[in-house]
Tab-separated table of C-alpha atoms in Angstrom:
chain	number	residue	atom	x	y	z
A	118	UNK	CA	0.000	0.000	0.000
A	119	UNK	CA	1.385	3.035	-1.445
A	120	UNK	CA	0.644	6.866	0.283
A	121	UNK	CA	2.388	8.762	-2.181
A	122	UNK	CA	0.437	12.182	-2.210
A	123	UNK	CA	-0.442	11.588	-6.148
A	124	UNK	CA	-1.434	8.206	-5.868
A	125	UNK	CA	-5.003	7.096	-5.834
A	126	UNK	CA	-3.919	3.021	-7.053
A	127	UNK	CA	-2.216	1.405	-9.614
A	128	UNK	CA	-0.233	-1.975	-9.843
A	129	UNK	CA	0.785	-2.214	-6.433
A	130	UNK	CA	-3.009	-1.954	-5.184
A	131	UNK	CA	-3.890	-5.769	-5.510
A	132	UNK	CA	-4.973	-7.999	-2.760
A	133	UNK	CA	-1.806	-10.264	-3.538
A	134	UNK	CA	0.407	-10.330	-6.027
A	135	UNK	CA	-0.744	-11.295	-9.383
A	136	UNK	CA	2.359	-12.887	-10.508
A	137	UNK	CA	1.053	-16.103	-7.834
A	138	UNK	CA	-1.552	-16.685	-10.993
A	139	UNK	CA	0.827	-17.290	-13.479
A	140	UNK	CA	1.658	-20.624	-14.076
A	141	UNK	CA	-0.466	-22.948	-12.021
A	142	UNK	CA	-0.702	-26.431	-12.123
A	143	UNK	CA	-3.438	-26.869	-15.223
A	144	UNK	CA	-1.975	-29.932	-16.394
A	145	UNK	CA	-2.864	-31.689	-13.172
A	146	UNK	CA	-6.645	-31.173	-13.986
A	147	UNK	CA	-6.940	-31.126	-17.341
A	148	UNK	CA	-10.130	-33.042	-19.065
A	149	UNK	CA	-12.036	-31.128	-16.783
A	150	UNK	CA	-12.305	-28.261	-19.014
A	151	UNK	CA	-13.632	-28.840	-22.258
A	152	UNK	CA	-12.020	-26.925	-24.397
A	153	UNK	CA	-8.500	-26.305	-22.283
A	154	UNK	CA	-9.091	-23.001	-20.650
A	155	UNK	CA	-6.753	-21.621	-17.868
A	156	UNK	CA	-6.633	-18.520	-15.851
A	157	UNK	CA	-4.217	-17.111	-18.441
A	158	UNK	CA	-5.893	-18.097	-21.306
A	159	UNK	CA	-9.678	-17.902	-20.956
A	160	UNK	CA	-10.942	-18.152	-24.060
A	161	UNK	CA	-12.033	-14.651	-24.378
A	162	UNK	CA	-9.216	-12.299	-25.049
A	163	UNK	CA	-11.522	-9.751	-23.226
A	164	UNK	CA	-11.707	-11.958	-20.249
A	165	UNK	CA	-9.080	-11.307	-17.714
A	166	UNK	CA	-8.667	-13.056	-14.111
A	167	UNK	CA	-6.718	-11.425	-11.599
A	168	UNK	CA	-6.689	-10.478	-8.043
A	169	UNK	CA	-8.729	-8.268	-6.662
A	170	UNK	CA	-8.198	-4.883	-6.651
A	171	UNK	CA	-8.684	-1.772	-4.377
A	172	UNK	CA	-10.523	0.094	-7.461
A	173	UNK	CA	-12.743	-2.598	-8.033
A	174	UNK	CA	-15.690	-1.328	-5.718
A	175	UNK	CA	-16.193	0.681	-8.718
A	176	UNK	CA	-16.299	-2.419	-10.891
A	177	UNK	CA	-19.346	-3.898	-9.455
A	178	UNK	CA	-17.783	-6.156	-6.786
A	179	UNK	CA	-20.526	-5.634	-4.704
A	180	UNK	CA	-23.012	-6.233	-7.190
A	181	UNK	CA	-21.933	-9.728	-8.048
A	182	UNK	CA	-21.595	-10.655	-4.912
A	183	UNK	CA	-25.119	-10.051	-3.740
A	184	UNK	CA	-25.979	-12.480	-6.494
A	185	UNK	CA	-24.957	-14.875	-3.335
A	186	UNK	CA	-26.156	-13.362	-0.196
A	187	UNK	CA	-27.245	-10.157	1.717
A	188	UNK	CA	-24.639	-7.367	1.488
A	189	UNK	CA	-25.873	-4.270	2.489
A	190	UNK	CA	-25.245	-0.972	2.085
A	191	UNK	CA	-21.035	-0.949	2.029
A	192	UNK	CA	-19.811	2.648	1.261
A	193	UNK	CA	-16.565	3.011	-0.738
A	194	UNK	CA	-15.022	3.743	2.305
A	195	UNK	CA	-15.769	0.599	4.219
A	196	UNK	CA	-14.882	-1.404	1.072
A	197	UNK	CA	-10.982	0.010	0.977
A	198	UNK	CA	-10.995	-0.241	4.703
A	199	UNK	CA	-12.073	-3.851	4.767
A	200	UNK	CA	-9.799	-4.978	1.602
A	201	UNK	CA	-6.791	-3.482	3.263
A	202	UNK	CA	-7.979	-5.318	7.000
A	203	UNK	CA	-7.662	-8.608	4.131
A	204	UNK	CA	-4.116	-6.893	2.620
A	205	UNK	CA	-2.855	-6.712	5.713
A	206	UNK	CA	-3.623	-9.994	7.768
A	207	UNK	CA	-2.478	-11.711	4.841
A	208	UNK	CA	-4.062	-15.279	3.512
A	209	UNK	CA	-7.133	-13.643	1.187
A	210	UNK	CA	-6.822	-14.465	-1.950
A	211	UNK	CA	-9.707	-12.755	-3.589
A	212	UNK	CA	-9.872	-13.529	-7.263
A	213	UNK	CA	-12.050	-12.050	-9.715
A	214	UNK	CA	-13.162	-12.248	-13.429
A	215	UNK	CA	-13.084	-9.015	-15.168
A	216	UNK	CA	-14.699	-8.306	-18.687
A	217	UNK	CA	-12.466	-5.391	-19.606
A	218	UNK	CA	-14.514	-4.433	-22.628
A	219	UNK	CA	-17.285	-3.281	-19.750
A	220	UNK	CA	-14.707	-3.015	-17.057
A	221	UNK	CA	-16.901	-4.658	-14.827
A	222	UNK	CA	-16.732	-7.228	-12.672
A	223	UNK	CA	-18.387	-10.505	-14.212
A	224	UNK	CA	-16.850	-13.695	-11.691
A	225	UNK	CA	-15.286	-14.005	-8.335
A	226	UNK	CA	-13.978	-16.977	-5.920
A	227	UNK	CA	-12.168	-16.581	-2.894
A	228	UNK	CA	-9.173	-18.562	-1.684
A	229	UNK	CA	-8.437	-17.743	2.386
A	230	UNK	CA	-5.567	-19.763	3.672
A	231	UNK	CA	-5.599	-20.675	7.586
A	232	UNK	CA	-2.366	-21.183	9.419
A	233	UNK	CA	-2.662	-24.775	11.478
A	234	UNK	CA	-0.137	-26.443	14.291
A	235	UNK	CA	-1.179	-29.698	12.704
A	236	UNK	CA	-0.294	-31.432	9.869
A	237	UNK	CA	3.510	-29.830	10.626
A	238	UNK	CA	2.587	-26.692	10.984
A	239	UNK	CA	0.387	-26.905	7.640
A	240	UNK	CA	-1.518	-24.270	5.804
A	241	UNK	CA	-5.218	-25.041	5.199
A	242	UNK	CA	-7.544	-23.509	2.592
A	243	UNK	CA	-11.331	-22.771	2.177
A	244	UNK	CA	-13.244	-21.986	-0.908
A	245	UNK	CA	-15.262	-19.063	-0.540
A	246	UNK	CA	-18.101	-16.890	-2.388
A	247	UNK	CA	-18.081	-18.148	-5.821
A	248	UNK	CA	-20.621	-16.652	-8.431
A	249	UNK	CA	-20.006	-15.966	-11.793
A	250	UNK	CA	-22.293	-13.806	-13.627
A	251	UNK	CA	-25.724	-15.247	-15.267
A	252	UNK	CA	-25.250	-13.673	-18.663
A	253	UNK	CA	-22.062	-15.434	-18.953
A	254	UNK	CA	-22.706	-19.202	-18.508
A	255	UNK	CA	-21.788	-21.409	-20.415
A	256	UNK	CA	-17.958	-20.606	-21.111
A	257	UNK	CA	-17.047	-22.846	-18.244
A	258	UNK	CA	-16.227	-19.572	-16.127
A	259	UNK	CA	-17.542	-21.317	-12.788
A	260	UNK	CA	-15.201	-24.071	-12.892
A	261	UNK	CA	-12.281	-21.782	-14.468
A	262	UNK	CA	-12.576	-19.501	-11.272
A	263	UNK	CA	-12.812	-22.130	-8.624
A	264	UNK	CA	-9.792	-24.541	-10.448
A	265	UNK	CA	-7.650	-21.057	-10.081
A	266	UNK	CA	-8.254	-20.853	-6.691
A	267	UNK	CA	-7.919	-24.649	-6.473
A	268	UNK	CA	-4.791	-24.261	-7.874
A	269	UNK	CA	-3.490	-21.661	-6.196
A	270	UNK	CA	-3.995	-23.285	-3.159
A	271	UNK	CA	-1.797	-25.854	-4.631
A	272	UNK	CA	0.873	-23.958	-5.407
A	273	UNK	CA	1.141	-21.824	-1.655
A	274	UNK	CA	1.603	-25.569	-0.111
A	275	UNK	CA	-1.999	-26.063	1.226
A	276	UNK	CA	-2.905	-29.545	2.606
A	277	UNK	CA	-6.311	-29.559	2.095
A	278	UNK	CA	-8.779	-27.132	0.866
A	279	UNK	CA	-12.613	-27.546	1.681
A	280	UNK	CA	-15.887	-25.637	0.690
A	281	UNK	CA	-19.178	-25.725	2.762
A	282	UNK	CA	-21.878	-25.913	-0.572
A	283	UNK	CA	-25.840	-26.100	-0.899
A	284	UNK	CA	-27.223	-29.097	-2.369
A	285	UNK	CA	-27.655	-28.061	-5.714
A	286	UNK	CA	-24.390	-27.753	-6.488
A	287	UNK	CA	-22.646	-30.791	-4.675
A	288	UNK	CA	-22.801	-32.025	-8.416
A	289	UNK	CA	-20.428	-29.416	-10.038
A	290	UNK	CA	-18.298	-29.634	-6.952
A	291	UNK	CA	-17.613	-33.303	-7.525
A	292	UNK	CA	-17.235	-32.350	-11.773
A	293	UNK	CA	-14.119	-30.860	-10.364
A	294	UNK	CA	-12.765	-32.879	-7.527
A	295	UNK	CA	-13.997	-32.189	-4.075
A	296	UNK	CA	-15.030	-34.932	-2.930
A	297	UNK	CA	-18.150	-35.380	0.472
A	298	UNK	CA	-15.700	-37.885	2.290
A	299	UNK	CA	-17.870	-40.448	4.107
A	300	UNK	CA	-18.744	-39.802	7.977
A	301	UNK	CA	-16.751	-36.058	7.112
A	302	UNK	CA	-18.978	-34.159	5.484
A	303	UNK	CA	-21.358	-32.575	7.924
A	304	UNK	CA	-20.955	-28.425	7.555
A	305	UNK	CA	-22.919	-27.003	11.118
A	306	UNK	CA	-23.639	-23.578	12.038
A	307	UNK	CA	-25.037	-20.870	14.823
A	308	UNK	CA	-26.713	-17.701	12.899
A	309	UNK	CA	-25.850	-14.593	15.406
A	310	UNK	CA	-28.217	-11.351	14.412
A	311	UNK	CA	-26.686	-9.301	11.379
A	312	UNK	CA	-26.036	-6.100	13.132
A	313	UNK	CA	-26.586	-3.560	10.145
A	314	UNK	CA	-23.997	-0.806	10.179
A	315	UNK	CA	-24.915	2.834	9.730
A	316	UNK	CA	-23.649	3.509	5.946
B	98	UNK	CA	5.893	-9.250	21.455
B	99	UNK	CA	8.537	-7.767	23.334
B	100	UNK	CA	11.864	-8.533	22.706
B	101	UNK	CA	13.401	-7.516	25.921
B	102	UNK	CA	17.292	-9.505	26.783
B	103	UNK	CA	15.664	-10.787	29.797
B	104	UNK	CA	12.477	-11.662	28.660
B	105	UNK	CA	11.233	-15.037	27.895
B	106	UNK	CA	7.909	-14.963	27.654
B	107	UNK	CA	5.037	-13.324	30.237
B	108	UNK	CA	1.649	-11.609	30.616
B	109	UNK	CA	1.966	-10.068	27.024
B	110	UNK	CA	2.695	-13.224	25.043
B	111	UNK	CA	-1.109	-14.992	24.906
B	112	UNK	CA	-2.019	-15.427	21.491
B	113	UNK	CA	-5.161	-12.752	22.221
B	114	UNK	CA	-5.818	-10.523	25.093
B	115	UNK	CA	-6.969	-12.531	28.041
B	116	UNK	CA	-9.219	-9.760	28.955
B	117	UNK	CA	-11.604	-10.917	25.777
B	118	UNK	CA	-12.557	-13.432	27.447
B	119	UNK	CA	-13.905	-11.662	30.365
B	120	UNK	CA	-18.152	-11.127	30.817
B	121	UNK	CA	-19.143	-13.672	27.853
B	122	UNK	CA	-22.676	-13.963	27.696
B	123	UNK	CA	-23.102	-17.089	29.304
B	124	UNK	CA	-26.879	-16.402	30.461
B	125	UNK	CA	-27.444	-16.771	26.499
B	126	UNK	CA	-26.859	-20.095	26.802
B	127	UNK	CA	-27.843	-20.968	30.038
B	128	UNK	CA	-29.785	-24.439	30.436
B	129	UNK	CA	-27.084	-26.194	28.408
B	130	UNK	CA	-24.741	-26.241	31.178
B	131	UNK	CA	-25.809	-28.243	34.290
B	132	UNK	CA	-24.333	-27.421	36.273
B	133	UNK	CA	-23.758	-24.252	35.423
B	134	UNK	CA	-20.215	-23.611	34.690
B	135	UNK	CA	-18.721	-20.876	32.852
B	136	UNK	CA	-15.042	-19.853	31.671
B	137	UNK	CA	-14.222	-18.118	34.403
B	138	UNK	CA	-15.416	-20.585	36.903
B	139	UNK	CA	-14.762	-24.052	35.716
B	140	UNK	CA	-16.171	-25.792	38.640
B	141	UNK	CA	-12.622	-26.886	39.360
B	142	UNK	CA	-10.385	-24.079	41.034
B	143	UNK	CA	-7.305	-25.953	39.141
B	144	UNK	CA	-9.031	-25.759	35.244
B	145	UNK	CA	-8.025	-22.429	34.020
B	146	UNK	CA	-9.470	-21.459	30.411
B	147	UNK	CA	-6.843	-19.068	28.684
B	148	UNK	CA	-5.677	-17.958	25.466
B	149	UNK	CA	-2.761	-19.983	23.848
B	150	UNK	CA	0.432	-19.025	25.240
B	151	UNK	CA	3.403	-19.016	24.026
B	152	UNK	CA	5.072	-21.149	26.297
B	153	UNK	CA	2.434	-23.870	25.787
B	154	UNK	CA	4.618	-25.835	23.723
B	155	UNK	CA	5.982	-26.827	26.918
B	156	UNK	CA	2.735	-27.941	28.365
B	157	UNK	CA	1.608	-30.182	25.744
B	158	UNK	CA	-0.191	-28.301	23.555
B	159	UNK	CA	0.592	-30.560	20.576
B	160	UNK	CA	-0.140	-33.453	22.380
B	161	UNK	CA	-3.220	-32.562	22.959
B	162	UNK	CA	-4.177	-31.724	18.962
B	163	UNK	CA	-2.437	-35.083	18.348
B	164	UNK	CA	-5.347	-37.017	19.687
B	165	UNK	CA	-7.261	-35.076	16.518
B	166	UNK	CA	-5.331	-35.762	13.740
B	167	UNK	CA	-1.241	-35.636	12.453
B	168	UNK	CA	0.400	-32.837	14.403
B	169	UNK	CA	4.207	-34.428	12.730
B	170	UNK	CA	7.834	-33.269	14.219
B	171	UNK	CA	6.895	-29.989	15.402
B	172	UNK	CA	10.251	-27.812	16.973
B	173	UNK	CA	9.786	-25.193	19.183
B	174	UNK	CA	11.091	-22.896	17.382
B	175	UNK	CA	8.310	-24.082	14.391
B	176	UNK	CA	5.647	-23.962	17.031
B	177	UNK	CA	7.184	-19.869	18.150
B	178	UNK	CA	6.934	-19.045	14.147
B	179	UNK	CA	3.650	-20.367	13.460
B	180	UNK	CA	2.607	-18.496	17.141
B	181	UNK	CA	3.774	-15.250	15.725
B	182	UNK	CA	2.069	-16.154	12.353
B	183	UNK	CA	-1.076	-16.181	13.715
B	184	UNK	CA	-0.454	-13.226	16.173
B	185	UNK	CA	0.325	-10.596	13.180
B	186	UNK	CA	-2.293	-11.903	10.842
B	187	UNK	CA	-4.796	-11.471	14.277
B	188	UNK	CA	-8.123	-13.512	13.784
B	189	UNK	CA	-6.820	-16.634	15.357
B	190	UNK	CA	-8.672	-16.688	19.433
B	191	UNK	CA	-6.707	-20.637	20.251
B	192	UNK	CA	-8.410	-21.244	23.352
B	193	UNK	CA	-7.099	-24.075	25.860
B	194	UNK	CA	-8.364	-25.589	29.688
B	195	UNK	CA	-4.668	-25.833	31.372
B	196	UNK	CA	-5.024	-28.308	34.556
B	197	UNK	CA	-2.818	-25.565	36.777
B	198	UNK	CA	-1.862	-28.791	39.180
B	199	UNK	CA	0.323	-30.204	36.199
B	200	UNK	CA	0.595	-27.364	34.170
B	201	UNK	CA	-0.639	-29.500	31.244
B	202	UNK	CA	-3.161	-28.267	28.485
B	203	UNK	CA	-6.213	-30.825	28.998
B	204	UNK	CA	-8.298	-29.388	26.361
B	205	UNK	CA	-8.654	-26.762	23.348
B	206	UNK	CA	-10.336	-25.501	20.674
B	207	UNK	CA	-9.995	-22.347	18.433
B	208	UNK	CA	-11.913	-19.851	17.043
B	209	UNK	CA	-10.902	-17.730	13.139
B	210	UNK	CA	-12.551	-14.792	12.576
B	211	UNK	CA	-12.582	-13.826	8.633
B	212	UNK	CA	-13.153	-10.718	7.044
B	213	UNK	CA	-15.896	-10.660	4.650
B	214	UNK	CA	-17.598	-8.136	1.949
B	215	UNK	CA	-20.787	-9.463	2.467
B	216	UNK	CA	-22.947	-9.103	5.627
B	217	UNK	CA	-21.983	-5.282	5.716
B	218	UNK	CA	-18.713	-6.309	5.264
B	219	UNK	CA	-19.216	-8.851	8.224
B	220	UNK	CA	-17.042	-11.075	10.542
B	221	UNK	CA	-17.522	-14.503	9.966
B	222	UNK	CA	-16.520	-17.306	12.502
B	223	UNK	CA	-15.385	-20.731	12.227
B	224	UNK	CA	-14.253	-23.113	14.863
B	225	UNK	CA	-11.694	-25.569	14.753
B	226	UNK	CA	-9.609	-28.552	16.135
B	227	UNK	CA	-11.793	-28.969	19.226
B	228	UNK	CA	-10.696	-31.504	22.123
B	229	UNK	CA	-11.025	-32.593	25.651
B	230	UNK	CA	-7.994	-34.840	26.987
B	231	UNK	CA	-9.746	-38.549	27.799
B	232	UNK	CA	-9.310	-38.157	31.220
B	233	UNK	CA	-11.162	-35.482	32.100
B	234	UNK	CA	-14.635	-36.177	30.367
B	235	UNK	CA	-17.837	-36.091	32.412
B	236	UNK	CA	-16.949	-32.403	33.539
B	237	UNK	CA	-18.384	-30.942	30.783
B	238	UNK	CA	-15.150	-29.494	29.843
B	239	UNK	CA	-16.516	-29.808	26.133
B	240	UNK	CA	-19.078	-28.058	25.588
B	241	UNK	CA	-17.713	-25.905	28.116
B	242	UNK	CA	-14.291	-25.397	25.381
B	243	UNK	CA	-17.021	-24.585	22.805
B	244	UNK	CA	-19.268	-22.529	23.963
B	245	UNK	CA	-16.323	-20.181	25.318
B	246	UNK	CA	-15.458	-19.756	21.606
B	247	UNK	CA	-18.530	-19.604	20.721
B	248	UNK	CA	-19.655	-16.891	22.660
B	249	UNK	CA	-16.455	-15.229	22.136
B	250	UNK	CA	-17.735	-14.893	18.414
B	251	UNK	CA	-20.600	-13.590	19.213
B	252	UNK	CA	-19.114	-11.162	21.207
B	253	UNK	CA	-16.889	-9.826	18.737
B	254	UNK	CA	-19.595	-8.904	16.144
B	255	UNK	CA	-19.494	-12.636	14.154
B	256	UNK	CA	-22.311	-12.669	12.162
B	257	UNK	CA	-22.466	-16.081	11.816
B	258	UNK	CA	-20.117	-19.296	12.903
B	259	UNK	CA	-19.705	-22.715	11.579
B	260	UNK	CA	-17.880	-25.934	11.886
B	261	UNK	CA	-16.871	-29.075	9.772
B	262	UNK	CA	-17.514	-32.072	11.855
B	263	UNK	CA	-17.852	-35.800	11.827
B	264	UNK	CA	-21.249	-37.503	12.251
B	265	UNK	CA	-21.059	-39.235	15.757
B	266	UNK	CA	-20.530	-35.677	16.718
B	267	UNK	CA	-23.487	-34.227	14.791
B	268	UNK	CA	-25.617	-34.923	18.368
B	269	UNK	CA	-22.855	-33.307	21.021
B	270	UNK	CA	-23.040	-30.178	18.753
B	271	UNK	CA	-26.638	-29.820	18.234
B	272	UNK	CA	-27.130	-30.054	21.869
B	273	UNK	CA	-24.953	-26.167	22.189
B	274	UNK	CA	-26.990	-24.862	19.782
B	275	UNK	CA	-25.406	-25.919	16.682
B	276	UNK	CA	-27.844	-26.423	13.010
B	277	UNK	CA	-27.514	-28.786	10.066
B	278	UNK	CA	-29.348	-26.397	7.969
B	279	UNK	CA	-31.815	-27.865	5.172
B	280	UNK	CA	-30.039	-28.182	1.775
B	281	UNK	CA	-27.126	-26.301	2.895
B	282	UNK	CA	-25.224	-28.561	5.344
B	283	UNK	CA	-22.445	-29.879	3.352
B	284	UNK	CA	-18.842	-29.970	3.648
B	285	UNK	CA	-16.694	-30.981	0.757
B	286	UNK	CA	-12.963	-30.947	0.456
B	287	UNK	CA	-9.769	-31.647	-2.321
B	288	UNK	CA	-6.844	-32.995	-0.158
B	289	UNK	CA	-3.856	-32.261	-1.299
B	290	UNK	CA	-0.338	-34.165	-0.545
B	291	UNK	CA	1.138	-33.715	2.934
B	292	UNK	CA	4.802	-32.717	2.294
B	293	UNK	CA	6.029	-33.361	5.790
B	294	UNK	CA	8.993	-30.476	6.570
B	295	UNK	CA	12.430	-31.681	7.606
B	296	UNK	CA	12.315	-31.445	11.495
């Protein structure tokens, strides 16, 4: 995070660094894409995937990711004072698809890594918000975005990554290789109120 | 984390501030507890809930996790890094009953907090690698590890919190208050490779 007096963002203003993308491990799921997409080829020229970035609350962020679930009114403010909470903690790996013909946001998946004692110390990773834009189905952009964070998790040494998922879509989860393990696949949870804050 | 000549370790070096643990809202959950014991009185004067400390290598902190699943060769000086880890990134709340008569760790479990966009850019809770040393079941010290973290959550804005567990424990979680939710109670995961470190 750069304070120079001038500078509003630029290159430096990602989440992480987008030179982690390049080069993941595609060969070590191909035949699940049909044709071979990858991060850094998409199919679309006009398609790019990248991290997130701190000007992307002006990209429609937001908007695609109350496709998923309630997210209230989040002023510009709160959005580049939560993303740099993420920068700075370290392990959020927010990914997104942008159509740069629009320059809006059109896909997003989240990759948050967990330090652990176990497993030697290990890293762990979740899956998190995942939505990719109605008007764009069928280019295979819902698997593309969760394989890069797959994949990614891969490559920063994770030893598991897991996803808690609705029923409907325990089907595309398994297209792409998670796997409900048997007696281990029970996701539980206590609802607290939603305490709206003043925007 | 001071770095004083002198100083080994001491009031400063818990994991989180010991004071956030103070004036849960234990009559939220009152009824599941019979009888009623709370963190800060155990219903033995010798179990003393805490934060993680950094010393509690030494009391058999791993140990204890090794009962849940592959903890490996694990140094002390791995254990201090990963300690620090979690202390800079903040969002890790590693709880743990100490049996002050031994000075052994008898029990644990461990709260994340994760920053989200959604839920008005919310807090979001998870717990993890809960467990009571054999020994010392039948005084409660369970749900008692649980709902410390649990309410610790709550306290600290969590809009929600959730856990991945295995199904002969589906009933001992229900029972504090934890939901299977209809069509969205699954928990799927892609495990990758353990590379063990050298030790």
């Amino acid at each position: 995070m750069k304070m120079g007096a001038t500078k509003v963002s630029g290159s430096d203003d990602y989440l992480f660094h987008p030179q982690l993308l390049k080069n993941l491990d595609w060969d070590s799921v191909q035949n699940i894409l049909n044709p071979a997409i990858t991060n850094e080829n998409t199919g679309e020229p006009w398609l790019l995937v990248r991290p997130l970035h701190i000007t992307d609350y002006d990209k429609g962020y937001l908007q695609i990711l109350s496709q998923l679930t309630t997210v209230g009114n989040v002023s510009k403010t709160e959005f580049e004072r939560q993303f740099w909470n993420m920068y700075k903690a370290g392990g959020y790996y927010l990914t997104v698809i942008e159509d740069t013909r629009s320059n809006k946001i059109i896909g997003a998946s989240s990759l948050i890594t967990e330090f652990k004692f176990v497993h030697n110390c290990g890293l762990r990773a979740r899956l998190e918000d995942v939505v990719v834009n109605n008007t764009y189905r069928g280019k295979q952009l819902g698997k593309l975005i969760v394989l890069t964070v797959s994949l990614l998790a891969k490559k920063l040494g994770c030893y598991k990554m897991s996803l808690d998922c609705k029923d409907p879509l325990i089907p595309f989860y398994k297209s792409i290789g998670y796997k409900l393990e048997p007696g281990n696949a029970n996701f539980m949870t206590i609802r607290y109120e939603d305490s709206p804050k003043p925007s």
